[in-house]
GROMACS .gro file of N, CA and C in nm:
model
  528
    1MET      N    1   0.081  -0.117   0.000
    1MET     CA    2   0.000   0.000   0.000
    1MET      C    3   0.087   0.126   0.000
    2LYS      N    4   0.200   0.120   0.078
    2LYS     CA    5   0.290   0.234   0.082
    2LYS      C    6   0.346   0.263  -0.057
    3THR      N    7   0.365   0.161  -0.136
    3THR     CA    8   0.417   0.179  -0.270
    3THR      C    9   0.318   0.256  -0.357
    4TYR      N   10   0.190   0.223  -0.343
    4TYR     CA   11   0.089   0.292  -0.422
    4TYR      C   12   0.078   0.439  -0.384
    5ILE      N   13   0.088   0.470  -0.258
    5ILE     CA   14   0.081   0.608  -0.212
    5ILE      C   15   0.203   0.686  -0.264
    6ALA      N   16   0.318   0.629  -0.261
    6ALA     CA   17   0.439   0.695  -0.311
    6ALA      C   18   0.427   0.720  -0.462
    7ILE      N   19   0.375   0.624  -0.536
    7ILE     CA   20   0.355   0.639  -0.682
    7ILE      C   21   0.252   0.747  -0.708
    8LEU      N   22   0.141   0.747  -0.632
    8LEU     CA   23   0.035   0.845  -0.647
    8LEU      C   24   0.086   0.986  -0.617
    9ILE      N   25   0.165   1.001  -0.511
    9ILE     CA   26   0.224   1.131  -0.478
    9ILE      C   27   0.319   1.174  -0.590
   10GLY      N   28   0.397   1.084  -0.643
   10GLY     CA   29   0.489   1.113  -0.754
   10GLY      C   30   0.415   1.161  -0.878
   11ILE      N   31   0.303   1.097  -0.909
   11ILE     CA   32   0.222   1.136  -1.027
   11ILE      C   33   0.164   1.276  -1.005
   12VAL      N   34   0.112   1.305  -0.885
   12VAL     CA   35   0.054   1.436  -0.856
   12VAL      C   36   0.161   1.544  -0.868
   13VAL      N   37   0.281   1.519  -0.812
   13VAL     CA   38   0.389   1.617  -0.819
   13VAL      C   39   0.432   1.637  -0.965
   14LEU      N   40   0.447   1.531  -1.040
   14LEU     CA   41   0.487   1.541  -1.181
   14LEU      C   42   0.383   1.618  -1.262
   15THR      N   43   0.254   1.589  -1.236
   15THR     CA   44   0.146   1.661  -1.305
   15THR      C   45   0.149   1.808  -1.268
   16GLY      N   46   0.171   1.841  -1.141
   16GLY     CA   47   0.178   1.980  -1.096
   16GLY      C   48   0.292   2.055  -1.161
   17VAL      N   49   0.408   1.994  -1.167
   17VAL     CA   50   0.525   2.057  -1.229
   17VAL      C   51   0.499   2.080  -1.378
   18THR      N   52   0.443   1.981  -1.445
   18THR     CA   53   0.415   1.993  -1.589
   18THR      C   54   0.313   2.104  -1.613
   19PHE      N   55   0.204   2.105  -1.536
   19PHE     CA   56   0.099   2.206  -1.553
   19PHE      C   57   0.154   2.345  -1.521
   20GLY      N   58   0.230   2.359  -1.413
   20GLY     CA   59   0.291   2.488  -1.376
   20GLY      C   60   0.386   2.538  -1.482
   21GLY      N   61   0.468   2.450  -1.535
   21GLY     CA   62   0.560   2.488  -1.643
   21GLY      C   63   0.487   2.536  -1.766
   22TYR      N   64   0.379   2.468  -1.800
   22TYR     CA   65   0.298   2.507  -1.916
   22TYR      C   66   0.242   2.647  -1.896
   23LYS      N   67   0.189   2.677  -1.776
   23LYS     CA   68   0.132   2.809  -1.747
   23LYS      C   69   0.238   2.918  -1.755
   24ILE      N   70   0.354   2.890  -1.702
   24ILE     CA   71   0.463   2.989  -1.703
   24ILE      C   72   0.505   3.017  -1.847
   25ILE      N   73   0.524   2.915  -1.926
   25ILE     CA   74   0.566   2.933  -2.065
   25ILE      C   75   0.458   3.004  -2.145
   26LYS      N   76   0.334   2.970  -2.122
   26LYS     CA   77   0.223   3.030  -2.195
   26LYS      C   78   0.211   3.179  -2.166
   27ASN      N   79   0.237   3.222  -2.044
   27ASN     CA   80   0.222   3.361  -2.005
   27ASN      C   81   0.342   3.448  -2.036
   28LYS      N   82   0.455   3.389  -2.072
   28LYS     CA   83   0.574   3.469  -2.104
   28LYS      C   84   0.551   3.541  -2.236
   29ARG      N   85   0.602   3.662  -2.243
   29ARG     CA   86   0.594   3.738  -2.367
   29ARG      C   87   0.693   3.681  -2.468
   30VAL      N   88   0.652   3.687  -2.593
   30VAL     CA   89   0.741   3.644  -2.700
   30VAL      C   90   0.826   3.763  -2.741
   31VAL      N   91   0.954   3.747  -2.739
   31VAL     CA   92   1.046   3.852  -2.777
   31VAL      C   93   1.083   3.831  -2.923
   32LYS      N   94   1.054   3.934  -3.004
   32LYS     CA   95   1.085   3.925  -3.146
   32LYS      C   96   1.226   3.978  -3.170
   33VAL      N   97   1.307   3.899  -3.233
   33VAL     CA   98   1.443   3.938  -3.264
   33VAL      C   99   1.443   4.006  -3.400
   34VAL      N  100   1.492   4.128  -3.404
   34VAL     CA  101   1.499   4.202  -3.529
   34VAL      C  102   1.631   4.171  -3.595
   35SER      N  103   1.623   4.124  -3.715
   35SER     CA  104   1.743   4.091  -3.790
   35SER      C  105   1.813   4.218  -3.835
   36ALA      N  106   1.942   4.218  -3.830
   36ALA     CA  107   2.020   4.333  -3.874
   36ALA      C  108   2.002   4.357  -4.024
   37GLU      N  109   1.960   4.256  -4.096
   37GLU     CA  110   1.939   4.270  -4.240
   37GLU      C  111   1.818   4.358  -4.270
   38ASN      N  112   1.721   4.366  -4.179
   38ASN     CA  113   1.600   4.444  -4.201
   38ASN      C  114   1.616   4.591  -4.164
   39VAL      N  115   1.725   4.628  -4.100
   39VAL     CA  116   1.748   4.765  -4.058
   39VAL      C  117   1.813   4.840  -4.174
   40ILE      N  118   1.751   4.952  -4.210
   40ILE     CA  119   1.805   5.034  -4.318
   40ILE      C  120   1.882   5.149  -4.256
   41ARG      N  121   2.009   5.154  -4.283
   41ARG     CA  122   2.093   5.262  -4.232
   41ARG      C  123   2.071   5.384  -4.320
   42MET      N  124   2.061   5.499  -4.255
   42MET     CA  125   2.032   5.623  -4.325
   42MET      C  126   2.148   5.722  -4.311
   43LYS      N  127   2.156   5.814  -4.405
   43LYS     CA  128   2.254   5.923  -4.399
   43LYS      C  129   2.181   6.053  -4.430
   44GLU      N  130   2.241   6.164  -4.388
   44GLU     CA  131   2.174   6.293  -4.404
   44GLU      C  132   2.219   6.366  -4.531
   45VAL      N  133   2.121   6.430  -4.594
   45VAL     CA  134   2.145   6.516  -4.709
   45VAL      C  135   2.102   6.656  -4.666
   46THR      N  136   2.186   6.755  -4.691
   46THR     CA  137   2.152   6.893  -4.658
   46THR      C  138   2.173   6.981  -4.779
   47GLY      N  139   2.105   7.094  -4.782
   47GLY     CA  140   2.122   7.186  -4.893
   47GLY      C  141   2.046   7.315  -4.871
   48GLN      N  142   2.052   7.398  -4.973
   48GLN     CA  143   1.986   7.528  -4.967
   48GLN      C  144   1.935   7.563  -5.107
   49VAL      N  145   1.816   7.622  -5.110
   49VAL     CA  146   1.758   7.669  -5.236
   49VAL      C  147   1.731   7.818  -5.220
   50MET      N  148   1.767   7.895  -5.323
   50MET     CA  149   1.744   8.039  -5.321
   50MET      C  150   1.665   8.079  -5.446
   51ARG      N  151   1.568   8.165  -5.426
   51ARG     CA  152   1.490   8.219  -5.537
   51ARG      C  153   1.478   8.371  -5.520
   52GLU      N  154   1.483   8.442  -5.631
   52GLU     CA  155   1.468   8.588  -5.631
   52GLU      C  156   1.325   8.624  -5.667
   53PHE      N  157   1.253   8.684  -5.576
   53PHE     CA  158   1.123   8.745  -5.603
   53PHE      C  159   1.099   8.847  -5.493
   54GLU      N  160   1.097   8.972  -5.532
   54GLU     CA  161   1.085   9.081  -5.436
   54GLU      C  162   1.187   9.064  -5.324
   55GLY      N  163   1.307   9.035  -5.363
   55GLY     CA  164   1.415   9.010  -5.268
   55GLY      C  165   1.461   8.867  -5.276
   56GLN      N  166   1.552   8.834  -5.190
   56GLN     CA  167   1.611   8.701  -5.189
   56GLN      C  168   1.534   8.611  -5.091
   57ASN      N  169   1.490   8.495  -5.140
   57ASN     CA  170   1.416   8.399  -5.058
   57ASN      C  171   1.498   8.271  -5.051
   58VAL      N  172   1.527   8.227  -4.928
   58VAL     CA  173   1.616   8.114  -4.907
   58VAL      C  174   1.551   8.014  -4.814
   59VAL      N  175   1.567   7.886  -4.844
   59VAL     CA  176   1.525   7.779  -4.754
   59VAL      C  177   1.641   7.680  -4.740
   60ASP      N  178   1.672   7.645  -4.617
   60ASP     CA  179   1.770   7.541  -4.588
   60ASP      C  180   1.693   7.413  -4.559
   61TYR      N  181   1.742   7.300  -4.610
   61TYR     CA  182   1.671   7.175  -4.588
   61TYR      C  183   1.767   7.064  -4.548
   62SER      N  184   1.710   6.962  -4.486
   62SER     CA  185   1.785   6.839  -4.457
   62SER      C  186   1.686   6.724  -4.450
   63PHE      N  187   1.734   6.607  -4.485
   63PHE     CA  188   1.653   6.486  -4.478
   63PHE      C  189   1.744   6.365  -4.484
   64GLN      N  190   1.689   6.250  -4.452
   64GLN     CA  191   1.765   6.125  -4.449
   64GLN      C  192   1.731   6.040  -4.573
   65ILE      N  193   1.833   5.975  -4.628
   65ILE     CA  194   1.814   5.878  -4.736
   65ILE      C  195   1.893   5.752  -4.700
   66PRO      N  196   1.862   5.640  -4.765
   66PRO     CA  197   1.939   5.518  -4.734
   66PRO      C  198   2.089   5.542  -4.757
   67GLU      N  199   2.169   5.477  -4.673
   67GLU     CA  200   2.314   5.493  -4.679
   67GLU      C  201   2.371   5.456  -4.815
   68THR      N  202   2.306   5.366  -4.886
   68THR     CA  203   2.354   5.320  -5.017
   68THR      C  204   2.307   5.410  -5.131
   69ALA      N  205   2.223   5.509  -5.102
   69ALA     CA  206   2.167   5.595  -5.207
   69ALA      C  207   2.260   5.710  -5.240
   70THR      N  208   2.241   5.766  -5.359
   70THR     CA  209   2.314   5.885  -5.402
   70THR      C  210   2.214   5.989  -5.448
   71SER      N  211   2.253   6.115  -5.437
   71SER     CA  212   2.165   6.224  -5.480
   71SER      C  213   2.240   6.316  -5.576
   72THR      N  214   2.164   6.369  -5.672
   72THR     CA  215   2.219   6.467  -5.765
   72THR      C  216   2.126   6.587  -5.766
   73LEU      N  217   2.186   6.706  -5.787
   73LEU     CA  218   2.111   6.831  -5.786
   73LEU      C  219   2.095   6.885  -5.926
   74ASP      N  220   1.983   6.952  -5.948
   74ASP     CA  221   1.954   7.015  -6.077
   74ASP      C  222   1.866   7.137  -6.049
   75MET      N  223   1.842   7.218  -6.148
   75MET     CA  224   1.754   7.334  -6.139
   75MET      C  225   1.793   7.426  -6.023
   76ASP      N  226   1.918   7.468  -6.020
   76ASP     CA  227   1.970   7.555  -5.914
   76ASP      C  228   1.944   7.499  -5.775
   77ASN      N  229   1.970   7.371  -5.758
   77ASN     CA  230   1.958   7.297  -5.631
   77ASN      C  231   1.815   7.270  -5.586
   78ALA      N  232   1.715   7.304  -5.666
   78ALA     CA  233   1.575   7.284  -5.626
   78ALA      C  234   1.524   7.144  -5.659
   79LEU      N  235   1.591   7.073  -5.747
   79LEU     CA  236   1.550   6.938  -5.787
   79LEU      C  237   1.656   6.839  -5.739
   80ILE      N  238   1.615   6.748  -5.654
   80ILE     CA  239   1.706   6.649  -5.598
   80ILE      C  240   1.661   6.511  -5.646
   81LYS      N  241   1.744   6.447  -5.725
   81LYS     CA  242   1.713   6.313  -5.775
   81LYS      C  243   1.793   6.212  -5.693
   82ILE      N  244   1.722   6.115  -5.635
   82ILE     CA  245   1.786   6.018  -5.547
   82ILE      C  246   1.772   5.879  -5.608
   83THR      N  247   1.884   5.809  -5.620
   83THR     CA  248   1.882   5.671  -5.667
   83THR      C  249   1.946   5.583  -5.561
   84ASP      N  250   1.902   5.459  -5.556
   84ASP     CA  251   1.956   5.363  -5.462
   84ASP      C  252   1.985   5.235  -5.539
   85ASN      N  253   2.112   5.198  -5.549
   85ASN     CA  254   2.154   5.081  -5.627
   85ASN      C  255   2.106   5.091  -5.772
   86ASN      N  256   2.125   5.208  -5.831
   86ASN     CA  257   2.087   5.238  -5.969
   86ASN      C  258   1.938   5.230  -5.995
   87ASN      N  259   1.855   5.228  -5.892
   87ASN     CA  260   1.710   5.230  -5.906
   87ASN      C  261   1.657   5.362  -5.852
   88PRO      N  262   1.553   5.418  -5.916
   88PRO     CA  263   1.497   5.543  -5.864
   88PRO      C  264   1.444   5.522  -5.722
   89TYR      N  265   1.480   5.613  -5.633
   89TYR     CA  266   1.431   5.610  -5.496
   89TYR      C  267   1.324   5.718  -5.478
   90ALA      N  268   1.361   5.842  -5.505
   90ALA     CA  269   1.265   5.952  -5.495
   90ALA      C  270   1.320   6.072  -5.571
   91THR      N  271   1.228   6.159  -5.611
   91THR     CA  272   1.263   6.287  -5.668
   91THR      C  273   1.199   6.392  -5.579
   92ILE      N  274   1.279   6.487  -5.533
   92ILE     CA  275   1.229   6.592  -5.445
   92ILE      C  276   1.248   6.725  -5.516
   93TYR      N  277   1.139   6.802  -5.521
   93TYR     CA  278   1.144   6.935  -5.581
   93TYR      C  279   1.103   7.035  -5.475
   94ILE      N  280   1.181   7.142  -5.460
   94ILE     CA  281   1.152   7.246  -5.363
   94ILE      C  282   1.115   7.372  -5.441
   95SER      N  283   0.989   7.413  -5.427
   95SER     CA  284   0.935   7.522  -5.508
   95SER      C  285   0.900   7.642  -5.422
   96TYR      N  286   0.950   7.760  -5.462
   96TYR     CA  287   0.914   7.882  -5.391
   96TYR      C  288   0.772   7.922  -5.432
   97GLU      N  289   0.684   7.934  -5.334
   97GLU     CA  290   0.544   7.966  -5.362
   97GLU      C  291   0.500   8.096  -5.297
   98GLY      N  292   0.593   8.174  -5.247
   98GLY     CA  293   0.558   8.301  -5.185
   98GLY      C  294   0.489   8.397  -5.281
   99ALA      N  295   0.523   8.388  -5.408
   99ALA     CA  296   0.464   8.476  -5.508
   99ALA      C  297   0.332   8.420  -5.561
  100ARG      N  298   0.330   8.293  -5.596
  100ARG     CA  299   0.213   8.230  -5.657
  100ARG      C  300   0.113   8.187  -5.551
  101GLY      N  301   0.161   8.143  -5.438
  101GLY     CA  302   0.074   8.107  -5.327
  101GLY      C  303   0.003   7.974  -5.339
  102PHE      N  304   0.058   7.880  -5.415
  102PHE     CA  305  -0.003   7.748  -5.426
  102PHE      C  306   0.001   7.675  -5.292
  103ALA      N  307  -0.109   7.612  -5.258
  103ALA     CA  308  -0.114   7.519  -5.146
  103ALA      C  309  -0.082   7.380  -5.203
  104PRO      N  310  -0.051   7.282  -5.118
  104PRO     CA  311  -0.020   7.148  -5.170
  104PRO      C  312  -0.125   7.091  -5.265
  105VAL      N  313  -0.252   7.105  -5.230
  105VAL     CA  314  -0.358   7.050  -5.316
  105VAL      C  315  -0.363   7.123  -5.450
  106ASP      N  316  -0.336   7.254  -5.451
  106ASP     CA  317  -0.332   7.331  -5.576
  106ASP      C  318  -0.218   7.282  -5.665
  107TYR      N  319  -0.103   7.257  -5.605
  107TYR     CA  320   0.013   7.213  -5.682
  107TYR      C  321  -0.015   7.080  -5.751
  108ILE      N  322  -0.073   6.986  -5.675
  108ILE     CA  323  -0.105   6.856  -5.735
  108ILE      C  324  -0.206   6.873  -5.848
  109GLY      N  325  -0.310   6.952  -5.825
  109GLY     CA  326  -0.415   6.970  -5.926
  109GLY      C  327  -0.371   7.046  -6.049
  110GLN      N  328  -0.287   7.147  -6.032
  110GLN     CA  329  -0.253   7.233  -6.145
  110GLN      C  330  -0.116   7.206  -6.209
  111VAL      N  331  -0.028   7.141  -6.136
  111VAL     CA  332   0.106   7.115  -6.191
  111VAL      C  333   0.127   6.966  -6.220
  112VAL      N  334   0.094   6.880  -6.125
  112VAL     CA  335   0.118   6.736  -6.142
  112VAL      C  336   0.013   6.672  -6.232
  113ALA      N  337  -0.114   6.696  -6.202
  113ALA     CA  338  -0.224   6.627  -6.271
  113ALA      C  339  -0.221   6.640  -6.424
  114PRO      N  340  -0.188   6.756  -6.482
  114PRO     CA  341  -0.185   6.765  -6.629
  114PRO      C  342  -0.080   6.675  -6.695
  115HIS      N  343   0.018   6.626  -6.617
  115HIS     CA  344   0.126   6.546  -6.675
  115HIS      C  345   0.110   6.395  -6.656
  116VAL      N  346   0.004   6.352  -6.586
  116VAL     CA  347  -0.022   6.210  -6.567
  116VAL      C  348  -0.164   6.179  -6.611
  117SER      N  349  -0.185   6.057  -6.659
  117SER     CA  350  -0.316   6.023  -6.714
  117SER      C  351  -0.424   6.015  -6.606
  118VAL      N  352  -0.397   5.950  -6.496
  118VAL     CA  353  -0.495   5.938  -6.387
  118VAL      C  354  -0.422   5.957  -6.255
  119ILE      N  355  -0.473   6.049  -6.175
  119ILE     CA  356  -0.416   6.070  -6.042
  119ILE      C  357  -0.529   6.075  -5.941
  120ASP      N  358  -0.512   6.004  -5.832
  120ASP     CA  359  -0.611   6.000  -5.726
  120ASP      C  360  -0.559   6.079  -5.607
  121MET      N  361  -0.636   6.179  -5.566
  121MET     CA  362  -0.599   6.260  -5.450
  121MET      C  363  -0.620   6.176  -5.326
  122GLY      N  364  -0.525   6.179  -5.235
  122GLY     CA  365  -0.534   6.104  -5.110
  122GLY      C  366  -0.560   6.196  -4.992
  123ASP      N  367  -0.533   6.146  -4.876
  123ASP     CA  368  -0.555   6.220  -4.751
  123ASP      C  369  -0.433   6.305  -4.718
  124ILE      N  370  -0.452   6.393  -4.622
  124ILE     CA  371  -0.340   6.466  -4.563
  124ILE      C  372  -0.289   6.381  -4.448
  125LYS      N  373  -0.158   6.353  -4.448
  125LYS     CA  374  -0.098   6.269  -4.345
  125LYS      C  375   0.010   6.346  -4.271
  126LYS      N  376   0.005   6.339  -4.140
  126LYS     CA  377   0.110   6.400  -4.057
  126LYS      C  378   0.226   6.302  -4.051
  127ILE      N  379   0.336   6.337  -4.115
  127ILE     CA  380   0.456   6.254  -4.116
  127ILE      C  381   0.572   6.344  -4.076
  128GLY      N  382   0.633   6.315  -3.963
  128GLY     CA  383   0.740   6.400  -3.914
  128GLY      C  384   0.686   6.537  -3.875
  129ASP      N  385   0.753   6.643  -3.920
  129ASP     CA  386   0.713   6.781  -3.885
  129ASP      C  387   0.608   6.840  -3.978
  130HIS      N  388   0.574   6.769  -4.085
  130HIS     CA  389   0.490   6.829  -4.189
  130HIS      C  390   0.359   6.753  -4.209
  131ASP      N  391   0.259   6.827  -4.260
  131ASP     CA  392   0.134   6.768  -4.305
  131ASP      C  393   0.148   6.750  -4.457
  132TRP      N  394   0.151   6.624  -4.501
  132TRP     CA  395   0.175   6.593  -4.642
  132TRP      C  396   0.044   6.561  -4.712
  133GLN      N  397   0.012   6.636  -4.817
  133GLN     CA  398  -0.101   6.604  -4.903
  133GLN      C  399  -0.054   6.491  -4.994
  134THR      N  400  -0.130   6.382  -4.999
  134THR     CA  401  -0.088   6.267  -5.077
  134THR      C  402  -0.171   6.255  -5.205
  135ALA      N  403  -0.111   6.192  -5.303
  135ALA     CA  404  -0.179   6.159  -5.428
  135ALA      C  405  -0.106   6.039  -5.486
  136GLU      N  406  -0.175   5.963  -5.572
  136GLU     CA  407  -0.109   5.847  -5.630
  136GLU      C  408  -0.164   5.813  -5.767
  137THR      N  409  -0.078   5.748  -5.844
  137THR     CA  410  -0.117   5.688  -5.971
  137THR      C  411  -0.097   5.538  -5.955
  138GLU      N  412  -0.106   5.466  -6.064
  138GLU     CA  413  -0.092   5.321  -6.055
  138GLU      C  414   0.041   5.277  -5.994
  139GLY      N  415   0.150   5.345  -6.029
  139GLY     CA  416   0.280   5.300  -5.981
  139GLY      C  417   0.357   5.400  -5.896
  140SER      N  418   0.304   5.522  -5.881
  140SER     CA  419   0.379   5.627  -5.810
  140SER      C  420   0.296   5.692  -5.701
  141GLU      N  421   0.368   5.757  -5.610
  141GLU     CA  422   0.306   5.834  -5.503
  141GLU      C  423   0.366   5.975  -5.502
  142TRP      N  424   0.284   6.071  -5.463
  142TRP     CA  425   0.331   6.207  -5.442
  142TRP      C  426   0.296   6.248  -5.300
  143HIS      N  427   0.388   6.322  -5.239
  143HIS     CA  428   0.367   6.383  -5.108
  143HIS      C  429   0.406   6.529  -5.124
  144VAL      N  430   0.315   6.621  -5.088
  144VAL     CA  431   0.342   6.764  -5.103
  144VAL      C  432   0.311   6.831  -4.969
  145ALA      N  433   0.405   6.911  -4.920
  145ALA     CA  434   0.388   6.980  -4.793
  145ALA      C  435   0.438   7.123  -4.802
  146GLY      N  436   0.376   7.210  -4.726
  146GLY     CA  437   0.424   7.347  -4.713
  146GLY      C  438   0.539   7.350  -4.613
  147ALA      N  439   0.631   7.443  -4.634
  147ALA     CA  440   0.746   7.455  -4.543
  147ALA      C  441   0.784   7.602  -4.530
  148ALA      N  442   0.857   7.633  -4.426
  148ALA     CA  443   0.908   7.769  -4.402
  148ALA      C  444   0.794   7.871  -4.413
  149ASN      N  445   0.698   7.858  -4.322
  149ASN     CA  446   0.580   7.944  -4.318
  149ASN      C  447   0.498   7.938  -4.447
  150ASP      N  448   0.494   7.822  -4.506
  150ASP     CA  449   0.419   7.796  -4.631
  150ASP      C  450   0.464   7.883  -4.747
  151GLN      N  451   0.585   7.936  -4.739
  151GLN     CA  452   0.641   8.010  -4.852
  151GLN      C  453   0.701   7.916  -4.955
  152TRP      N  454   0.727   7.794  -4.915
  152TRP     CA  455   0.788   7.693  -5.002
  152TRP      C  456   0.702   7.568  -5.001
  153LEU      N  457   0.706   7.492  -5.110
  153LEU     CA  458   0.644   7.361  -5.116
  153LEU      C  459   0.753   7.257  -5.137
  154ILE      N  460   0.737   7.145  -5.066
  154ILE     CA  461   0.826   7.031  -5.083
  154ILE      C  462   0.746   6.925  -5.156
  155ILE      N  463   0.788   6.886  -5.274
  155ILE     CA  464   0.718   6.788  -5.356
  155ILE      C  465   0.805   6.664  -5.366
  156VAL      N  466   0.753   6.550  -5.323
  156VAL     CA  467   0.828   6.424  -5.325
  156VAL      C  468   0.750   6.325  -5.411
  157GLU      N  469   0.817   6.271  -5.512
  157GLU     CA  470   0.758   6.166  -5.596
  157GLU      C  471   0.842   6.040  -5.579
  158ASN      N  472   0.774   5.927  -5.562
  158ASN     CA  473   0.846   5.800  -5.551
  158ASN      C  474   0.761   5.687  -5.606
  159LYS      N  475   0.829   5.577  -5.639
  159LYS     CA  476   0.759   5.455  -5.681
  159LYS      C  477   0.699   5.390  -5.558
  160LYS      N  478   0.585   5.326  -5.575
  160LYS     CA  479   0.518   5.260  -5.462
  160LYS      C  480   0.605   5.149  -5.401
  161ALA      N  481   0.692   5.091  -5.480
  161ALA     CA  482   0.776   4.981  -5.432
  161ALA      C  483   0.868   5.024  -5.317
  162VAL      N  484   0.903   5.152  -5.308
  162VAL     CA  485   0.993   5.199  -5.202
  162VAL      C  486   0.919   5.286  -5.100
  163SER      N  487   0.790   5.275  -5.097
  163SER     CA  488   0.707   5.360  -5.011
  163SER      C  489   0.747   5.355  -4.864
  164ASP      N  490   0.772   5.236  -4.810
  164ASP     CA  491   0.804   5.224  -4.668
  164ASP      C  492   0.933   5.298  -4.632
  165THR      N  493   1.031   5.292  -4.718
  165THR     CA  494   1.158   5.359  -4.690
  165THR      C  495   1.145   5.510  -4.711
  166VAL      N  496   1.068   5.552  -4.810
  166VAL     CA  497   1.051   5.695  -4.836
  166VAL      C  498   0.981   5.762  -4.717
  167VAL      N  499   0.895   5.690  -4.648
  167VAL     CA  500   0.831   5.747  -4.528
  167VAL      C  501   0.937   5.788  -4.427
  168LYS      N  502   1.047   5.714  -4.416
  168LYS     CA  503   1.156   5.751  -4.325
  168LYS      C  504   1.219   5.883  -4.371
  169THR      N  505   1.229   5.902  -4.501
  169THR     CA  506   1.281   6.028  -4.554
  169THR      C  507   1.186   6.142  -4.520
  170LEU      N  508   1.056   6.121  -4.538
  170LEU     CA  509   0.957   6.224  -4.508
  170LEU      C  510   0.958   6.258  -4.358
  171GLU      N  511   0.972   6.156  -4.273
  171GLU     CA  512   0.976   6.178  -4.128
  171GLU      C  513   1.093   6.268  -4.088
  172SER      N  514   1.202   6.257  -4.160
  172SER     CA  515   1.323   6.330  -4.124
  172SER      C  516   1.333   6.468  -4.190
  173PHE      N  517   1.240   6.504  -4.279
  173PHE     CA  518   1.252   6.626  -4.357
  173PHE      C  519   1.240   6.750  -4.269
  174LYS      N  520   1.338   6.838  -4.279
  174LYS     CA  521   1.340   6.966  -4.207
  174LYS      C  522   1.363   7.076  -4.310
  175ALA      N  523   1.289   7.186  -4.297
  175ALA     CA  524   1.309   7.301  -4.386
  175ALA      C  525   1.285   7.428  -4.305
  176LYS      N  526   1.379   7.522  -4.318
  176LYS     CA  527   1.364   7.650  -4.248
  176LYS      C  528   1.420   7.764  -4.329
   0.00000   0.00000   0.00000
C-alpha cells in the first residue's frame, strides 16, 4: 500500500510541475528578434535653395536617405534626384510659392495632374514635422507639404515599391 501512495504522490507532483511549467511558458511574452538585415541605415542630405522674387528667398533643408543611395542636384539645387543601387528612390522638388501662393492640393491639381493620365488625390498625413497632401497613380506616389511658413512647397515623388523607406525620408525632412 505504501508503494501505491508513493507512486500516487509522484504522479501528482509530476502533473503539478508539468501544468505549472505550461502556465509559465504560456504567459511569457514572446520577444521578437529584429534581424540586422532588415534595418536600413540612413545618412543625411543637406542643402539650400534660393529664389529671387521681391528680394532674396532662401530655404535650408535636410533629410535622411538610405546609406547606399546617391543624390544629384539640378535646377539651381531645387530638384534632388535620389537613386539607390541604380534604381529610382525619390525625386524631391523644392518650389518657392511666396509669389504664386499654391497650397499642396493646388500644386497637385494644377502642376502634377496635367502630366499624368490618372491621379487620385489622397488624404493629408502627418509625417514628421509636416502635413503631407498625398496623391497616387498606378505605380507612383506624391507627397506635397508646405514649409518655411508655407512660402515653399516640398514635392516628393516616388515609386510605390519603395514607399516604406521613403516614409523615413519624409519623417526626417526639415526646412527653415
